[in-house]
C-alpha positions as MATLAB code, in Angstrom:
seq = 'MSSRTRRMTTAVAGAAAICMLAACSSGGSSSSAGGGTTSAPASSASPSVSVVAGGSCSANATKVLFWAWVPGMGRAVTEFNKTHPNICVTQEDVGAGNPEYVAITNALKAGSGAPDVAEVEFDELPSFEVTKNVVNLVPYGANTYKSKFTTWAWAEVSQGSGVYAMPGDAGPMAFYYNTKELAKYGITPPTTWAEFATDAAKLHKANPNAYMTNFSAIDLQWVMSLMAQDNAWPFAYSGGSNVTINWTGPKQMAFASYWQNLLSAHEVNATTDVSATSFADLDKGIDASWLSSAWGPSYFAPDAKTSLGDWRAAPLPQWTAGANVAANWGGSTYPVFSQSKHPKEAAEFAEWLNATDASWNITKTAPSSLFPTYLPLLNDPSYKSITVPLSGSSTPGTQFTSAASQIQGVPWPPFMTEALTQSATVFAGVMNGKQTLQTAFKNFQNVLVNYAKAQGFTVSTG';
ca = [
     -93.647   30.395   16.933;
     -95.722   30.617   13.750;
     -95.901   29.894   10.086;
     -94.343   33.255    9.334;
     -90.943   31.534    9.278;
     -91.995   29.199    6.451;
     -91.408   31.468    3.507;
     -87.694   31.506    4.173;
     -87.206   27.883    5.149;
     -89.395   25.432    3.239;
     -86.889   25.050    0.437;
     -84.514   23.031    2.590;
     -87.106   20.621    3.930;
     -87.156   18.196    1.046;
     -83.555   17.137    1.617;
     -84.260   15.806    5.078;
     -87.961   15.123    5.566;
     -89.042   13.854    8.957;
     -88.494   10.106    9.298;
     -91.768    8.204    8.855;
     -93.170    4.738    9.439;
     -91.547    2.994    6.516;
     -88.024    4.304    6.988;
     -87.405    5.181   10.611;
     -84.360    3.811   12.373;
     -83.865    6.130   15.315;
     -86.267    4.260   17.601;
     -86.768    5.728   21.044;
     -89.670    5.683   23.463;
     -92.435    8.187   23.860;
     -92.534    7.705   27.596;
     -88.914    7.396   28.679;
     -85.494    8.784   27.985;
     -83.907    7.024   25.063;
     -80.285    6.349   24.303;
     -77.837    8.899   23.083;
     -76.708   12.145   24.615;
     -77.232   15.857   24.293;
     -73.577   16.564   24.875;
     -72.573   16.412   21.218;
     -72.032   19.906   19.840;
     -75.118   21.265   18.128;
     -72.927   22.500   15.319;
     -72.716   18.893   14.141;
     -76.427   19.126   13.288;
     -76.483   22.635   11.836;
     -73.844   24.871   10.271;
     -75.203   28.078   11.817;
     -75.602   27.787   15.576;
     -75.707   30.761   17.916;
     -75.733   30.467   21.701;
     -78.513   32.754   22.898;
     -78.472   32.241   26.681;
     -77.050   30.073   29.443;
     -73.764   29.287   27.776;
     -71.866   29.145   31.075;
     -73.148   26.508   33.516;
     -72.130   25.482   37.027;
     -70.408   22.116   37.130;
     -73.001   20.926   39.661;
     -76.065   21.903   37.639;
     -77.941   19.481   35.379;
     -77.420   20.723   31.861;
     -80.397   21.054   29.513;
     -80.002   21.998   25.858;
     -82.830   24.084   24.380;
     -83.334   25.020   20.732;
     -85.634   27.927   19.871;
     -85.755   30.865   17.485;
     -88.207   33.244   19.210;
     -86.551   36.669   19.518;
     -85.888   37.548   23.143;
     -86.571   34.039   24.468;
     -83.131   34.095   26.064;
     -84.481   36.512   28.667;
     -86.770   33.761   29.984;
     -83.962   31.211   29.914;
     -81.790   33.533   31.990;
     -84.592   33.991   34.512;
     -85.144   30.232   34.778;
     -81.465   29.589   35.388;
     -81.381   32.292   38.060;
     -84.354   30.796   39.919;
     -83.441   27.116   39.361;
     -79.758   26.867   40.324;
     -79.724   23.065   40.076;
     -80.625   23.188   36.359;
     -78.737   25.109   33.706;
     -80.487   25.625   30.367;
     -78.435   26.661   27.366;
     -80.466   28.058   24.477;
     -79.154   27.714   20.960;
     -80.692   29.013   17.752;
     -80.013   26.654   14.844;
     -82.543   28.296   12.522;
     -86.252   29.103   12.419;
     -88.709   26.426   11.391;
     -87.510   23.775    8.969;
     -83.745   24.257    9.442;
     -84.275   23.376   13.103;
     -86.515   20.396   12.280;
     -83.954   19.067    9.802;
     -81.194   19.441   12.409;
     -83.294   17.640   15.042;
     -84.166   14.835   12.634;
     -80.544   14.352   11.638;
     -79.477   14.206   15.284;
     -82.215   11.702   16.141;
     -81.159    9.480   13.257;
     -77.511    9.757   14.311;
     -78.345    8.823   17.907;
     -76.840   11.950   19.480;
     -76.824   15.710   19.278;
     -80.550   16.413   19.648;
     -81.724   19.088   22.101;
     -83.475   18.150   25.335;
     -86.265   20.644   24.562;
     -87.065   22.520   21.358;
     -89.564   24.924   19.883;
     -91.790   22.878   17.545;
     -94.812   24.354   15.800;
     -98.202   22.747   16.441;
     -98.388   21.377   12.915;
     -94.985   19.676   13.172;
     -95.440   17.959   16.543;
     -97.239   14.855   15.139;
     -94.223   14.157   12.905;
     -92.142   13.616   16.032;
     -94.922   11.807   17.887;
     -95.383    9.174   15.180;
     -91.691    8.274   15.338;
     -91.833    8.069   19.151;
     -89.116   10.686   19.505;
     -90.864   12.867   22.090;
     -91.422   12.101   25.764;
     -94.818   11.691   27.390;
     -94.800   14.521   29.933;
     -97.604   13.138   32.112;
     -95.191   11.287   34.458;
     -93.455   14.642   34.971;
     -96.590   16.459   36.083;
     -97.825   17.975   32.818;
    -101.500   17.380   33.629;
    -101.119   19.640   36.647;
    -101.150   22.526   34.189;
    -103.977   21.379   31.898;
    -106.527   23.815   33.329;
    -104.188   26.732   32.642;
    -104.445   26.362   28.853;
    -107.073   26.743   26.179;
    -108.843   23.474   25.484;
    -107.849   23.375   21.824;
    -104.136   23.957   22.501;
    -103.999   21.191   25.116;
    -105.774   18.838   22.719;
    -103.206   19.496   20.001;
    -100.294   18.440   22.233;
    -102.124   15.325   23.471;
    -102.733   11.865   22.046;
    -104.873    9.498   24.079;
    -103.804    9.840   27.702;
    -100.362   11.164   26.788;
     -99.152   14.763   26.630;
     -96.189   15.154   24.296;
     -95.370   18.845   24.585;
     -96.286   21.961   26.485;
     -98.375   24.384   24.411;
     -96.877   27.816   23.962;
     -98.043   30.711   21.810;
    -100.843   30.830   19.260;
    -102.146   32.915   16.361;
    -105.905   33.556   16.554;
    -107.029   35.282   13.369;
    -109.087   38.398   12.755;
    -110.223   40.681    9.961;
    -107.572   43.395   10.266;
    -108.619   46.412    8.231;
    -107.632   49.937    7.255;
    -110.421   52.178    8.540;
    -109.739   54.979    6.054;
    -109.668   52.667    3.048;
    -112.920   50.890    3.887;
    -114.610   54.224    4.631;
    -113.472   55.513    1.247;
    -115.555   52.808   -0.430;
    -118.475   52.942    2.003;
    -117.671   49.508    3.433;
    -117.923   48.327    7.036;
    -116.250   45.119    8.241;
    -118.257   42.253    6.721;
    -119.818   39.841    9.175;
    -120.267   36.988    6.675;
    -118.177   35.638    3.815;
    -121.084   36.382    1.467;
    -120.847   40.044    2.493;
    -117.071   39.859    2.111;
    -117.422   38.732   -1.527;
    -119.957   41.491   -2.249;
    -117.698   44.107   -0.665;
    -114.657   42.808   -2.553;
    -116.498   43.241   -5.839;
    -117.725   46.721   -4.843;
    -114.262   47.916   -3.855;
    -112.496   46.574   -6.943;
    -115.149   48.044   -9.255;
    -114.675   51.451   -7.631;
    -110.894   51.165   -7.898;
    -109.519   48.497  -10.269;
    -106.074   48.969   -8.716;
    -107.265   48.069   -5.218;
    -108.459   44.912   -3.498;
    -110.330   43.901   -0.385;
    -107.396   41.688    0.632;
    -104.802   39.302   -0.750;
    -105.102   35.543   -1.178;
    -101.798   33.698   -0.877;
    -102.460   30.213   -2.236;
     -98.873   29.090   -1.649;
     -99.086   29.858    2.073;
    -100.461   26.443    3.027;
    -100.865   27.008    6.753;
    -102.796   30.240    6.123;
    -105.074   28.516    3.604;
    -105.648   25.599    5.981;
    -106.485   27.969    8.833;
    -109.267   29.470    6.734;
    -110.376   25.965    5.708;
    -110.687   25.021    9.371;
    -112.952   28.005    9.986;
    -115.110   26.766    7.091;
    -115.328   23.246    8.563;
    -113.362   22.048    5.534;
    -110.286   20.677    7.314;
    -108.606   18.186    4.931;
    -107.029   15.785    7.431;
    -108.002   13.341   10.154;
    -105.329   11.783   12.333;
    -105.208   10.504   15.906;
    -101.828    8.781   15.978;
    -100.627    5.502   14.551;
    -100.547    4.473   10.910;
    -104.039    5.518    9.749;
    -104.583    8.946    8.226;
    -107.352   10.621    6.246;
    -106.434   13.005    3.428;
    -109.368   14.806    1.832;
    -108.746   17.884   -0.300;
    -111.458   16.991   -2.815;
    -114.616   16.495   -0.727;
    -117.693   18.738   -1.133;
    -116.689   21.128    1.663;
    -113.122   21.446    0.402;
    -114.260   22.049   -3.174;
    -116.829   24.624   -2.045;
    -114.097   26.488   -0.168;
    -111.837   26.403   -3.226;
    -114.666   27.569   -5.481;
    -115.457   30.556   -3.248;
    -111.908   31.880   -3.352;
    -111.328   30.991   -6.995;
    -114.339   33.079   -7.971;
    -112.735   36.068   -6.254;
    -109.357   35.327   -7.820;
    -110.814   34.916  -11.306;
    -112.628   38.240  -10.992;
    -109.391   39.850   -9.712;
    -111.299   40.987   -6.646;
    -108.574   39.706   -4.297;
    -104.867   40.251   -4.767;
    -102.809   37.117   -5.560;
     -99.632   38.064   -3.678;
     -97.441   36.197   -1.230;
     -98.372   36.986    2.353;
     -96.043   38.419    5.025;
     -93.681   39.830    2.413;
     -92.291   43.236    1.472;
     -94.801   43.317   -1.394;
     -97.821   42.492    0.733;
     -96.856   44.965    3.440;
     -96.334   47.712    0.850;
     -99.759   46.914   -0.639;
    -101.361   47.147    2.799;
     -99.677   50.445    3.597;
    -100.514   52.039    0.249;
    -104.190   51.035    0.330;
    -103.838   48.524   -2.510;
    -105.090   45.913   -0.038;
    -107.707   47.343    2.306;
    -107.641   44.505    4.831;
    -105.651   41.507    5.973;
    -106.924   38.140    7.165;
    -104.196   37.756    9.719;
    -103.070   36.423   13.042;
    -102.478   38.041   16.408;
     -98.780   38.180   15.578;
     -99.436   39.945   12.263;
     -99.440   43.572   13.467;
     -95.943   43.288   14.934;
     -94.612   42.075   11.585;
     -96.414   44.694    9.515;
     -95.643   47.631   11.818;
     -92.057   48.334   10.605;
     -93.360   48.736    7.024;
     -96.383   50.871    7.905;
     -95.787   54.520    7.087;
     -98.842   56.287    5.635;
    -101.325   53.917    7.309;
     -99.776   53.832   10.782;
    -102.540   54.106   13.364;
    -105.362   53.395   10.899;
    -105.723   49.647   11.440;
    -108.441   47.967   13.496;
    -109.375   44.361   14.251;
    -112.808   42.818   13.735;
    -113.961   39.187   13.902;
    -113.383   36.995   10.878;
    -116.433   36.885    8.598;
    -118.619   33.847    9.244;
    -119.863   31.241    6.797;
    -123.189   31.145    8.665;
    -124.742   34.430    9.774;
    -124.662   34.797   13.538;
    -122.038   32.106   14.085;
    -118.830   32.702   16.019;
    -116.201   30.362   14.579;
    -112.565   31.396   14.953;
    -109.356   30.254   13.277;
    -105.761   29.858   14.384;
    -102.686   30.508   12.252;
     -99.386   29.550   13.827;
     -98.069   28.865   17.294;
     -95.520   26.596   18.911;
     -95.162   23.765   21.392;
     -92.217   22.654   23.532;
     -91.599   18.885   23.627;
     -88.865   16.960   25.421;
     -87.026   14.626   23.054;
     -86.565   10.969   23.878;
     -82.817   11.255   23.343;
     -82.571   13.436   26.449;
     -80.599   12.051   29.386;
     -82.433   14.416   31.723;
     -86.163   14.264   30.862;
     -87.247   15.264   34.375;
     -85.245   18.484   34.354;
     -86.097   19.153   30.704;
     -89.805   18.745   31.487;
     -89.465   21.083   34.467;
     -88.046   23.752   32.186;
     -90.689   23.244   29.456;
     -93.449   23.477   32.048;
     -91.998   26.597   33.672;
     -91.464   28.261   30.291;
     -95.075   27.859   29.215;
     -97.159   27.556   32.381;
     -95.953   30.273   34.749;
     -96.601   33.975   35.135;
     -92.866   34.480   35.639;
     -92.129   33.299   32.122;
     -95.096   34.868   30.350;
     -94.414   38.248   31.945;
     -91.211   38.144   29.898;
     -92.246   36.508   26.624;
     -95.414   38.594   26.209;
     -93.202   41.668   25.807;
     -91.129   42.748   22.812;
     -89.122   41.463   21.084;
     -90.824   38.107   21.754;
     -94.413   39.451   21.833;
     -95.874   35.955   22.037;
     -99.645   35.554   22.060;
    -100.588   33.126   24.859;
    -102.563   29.911   25.024;
    -101.985   30.387   28.777;
    -105.354   31.341   30.274;
    -104.220   33.480   33.247;
    -102.673   35.920   30.758;
    -105.269   35.452   28.036;
    -108.021   36.406   30.500;
    -106.126   39.313   32.062;
    -107.994   42.576   31.287;
    -104.737   44.518   31.163;
    -103.401   42.183   28.462;
    -106.551   42.529   26.364;
    -106.315   46.319   26.479;
    -102.745   46.669   25.189;
    -102.394   49.202   22.367;
    -100.010   48.999   19.392;
     -98.887   51.863   17.130;
    -100.414   50.229   14.036;
    -103.887   50.451   15.589;
    -103.609   53.853   17.246;
    -105.578   54.110   20.468;
    -107.695   51.017   19.734;
    -107.079   47.685   21.430;
    -106.816   44.908   18.792;
    -105.936   42.439   21.533;
    -109.569   42.525   22.638;
    -110.581   40.892   19.368;
    -107.670   38.482   19.204;
    -108.200   37.258   22.775;
    -111.899   36.824   22.088;
    -111.099   34.743   19.010;
    -108.640   32.629   20.993;
    -111.462   31.191   23.105;
    -113.478   30.206   20.011;
    -110.763   28.217   18.213;
    -111.399   24.539   17.548;
    -108.362   22.271   17.610;
    -107.434   20.416   14.424;
    -105.707   17.051   13.826;
    -102.459   17.837   12.031;
    -101.094   15.056    9.825;
     -97.678   13.579   10.659;
     -96.075   14.811    7.429;
     -96.551   18.573    7.359;
     -92.912   19.191    6.418;
     -93.485   17.348    3.152;
     -96.856   19.017    2.629;
     -95.356   22.475    3.075;
     -92.491   21.657    0.732;
     -94.761   20.357   -2.024;
     -97.350   23.119   -1.678;
     -95.016   25.789   -3.043;
     -94.944   23.964   -6.373;
     -98.489   22.619   -6.455;
    -100.132   25.978   -5.742;
     -97.804   28.174   -7.798;
    -100.173   28.077  -10.774;
    -102.960   29.573   -8.674;
    -100.797   32.570   -7.892;
    -100.034   33.324  -11.555;
    -103.545   32.546  -12.782;
    -102.573   29.498  -14.834;
    -104.456   27.050  -12.627;
    -107.594   27.100  -10.516;
    -107.606   26.485   -6.802;
    -109.897   23.512   -7.376;
    -107.352   21.895   -9.703;
    -104.542   22.595   -7.227;
    -106.553   20.918   -4.457;
    -107.001   17.825   -6.640;
    -103.311   17.721   -7.545;
    -102.312   18.204   -3.915;
    -104.566   15.329   -2.914;
    -102.701   13.002   -5.266;
     -99.281   14.210   -4.107;
    -100.052   13.712   -0.416;
    -101.815   10.360   -0.820;
     -98.890    8.974   -2.786;
     -96.392   10.298   -0.258;
     -98.301    8.985    2.769;
     -98.658    5.536    1.249;
     -94.949    5.444    0.402;
     -94.205    6.233    4.050;
     -96.233    3.253    5.242;
     -99.505    4.942    6.194;
    -102.910    3.484    5.516;
    -104.760    6.287    3.773;
    -108.473    7.049    3.696;
    -109.686    9.754    1.320;
    -113.115   10.579    2.654;
];
């Protein structure tokens, strides 16, 4: 779904990192069903399994096991089962984010117990591609749906001529701001990052207890989303054993320097994002804006009391005046795993779930509230004009849908689980002011290069 699940789950990732080149024994094929079975109880892979939908199947139906944590997703599963009587999908929730990935990895290593289909975030998909544990969906008609999705989302589920998952939701970012707070300091939404820095200084000088926004250095996916918008993406990867890791190049260091200057001047708030603290700061006017994703308002809304209705969305500031470069934070894909005995039926479900109006008419609504990479919905005027209580009578979806069409896909490395796990430690010093962001970038470079090499990758650093 998005990186919002990370704060609660990264701690468990180190114990069962995704199997890499140097130590992978599960085998499997990326284009055909592998050995094993999905009939083993999911509880063998995870101690906390809940059956969400489809628990009772007809004896004549082909059974498909689906793992996902999106709230309300079971409504779509129920609809699929009702309209596809020859297939019966059972959805189980084994945990959001890393707990699910650990459970899948353990099942793949064991040779049984993996789901047929699972929710896998964009950044995690390459970890399963490199081990050849996901099925190429092209033989099952995936390319039929290519034109229905944003170009960047389709690119992120593809390698070469293969398509290894169906893209689902996304998280285009915007400058989400409190109109009353900015007006108090005579500030309008900045159009460039230079203006943003000037405004941050102005606001903090006027009120030393307030900030333009927060900067959460330990939230790696958020930081990397902003790096992508600055053309400072630190990875290059197109499959196989070669990977580029570059956190210390000129563009990366310039990005780090920009934000460190704001941190050192205490002109941005060094707090963890998507937390009770950050939401309280937003509601109280301590943070006047939020560099957030399309899913952000739904997470902030329950904590918004005094500022309810005051929030509006504007484009992210640009590094070059007049440019229109967007960023994406979060989103999920839906691969079929090579352990599946029924890849055809599993692919049919994954395609229906992500590429049909019938499914999106369900998952776009609460409690799922997924933001689509599916163009028929993304381009629907009625979807763009939806209002939310946090933004009063304004339509923040107009800005988020506009940003969605400007996103550039990025090449995720095949070891994001490890990167996310290590980042909490490496970037902790930035949060407490004991280390600069530049130093953290350099340390992170060393950590990731050493890890990648130990896993059998050939690493380039520039």
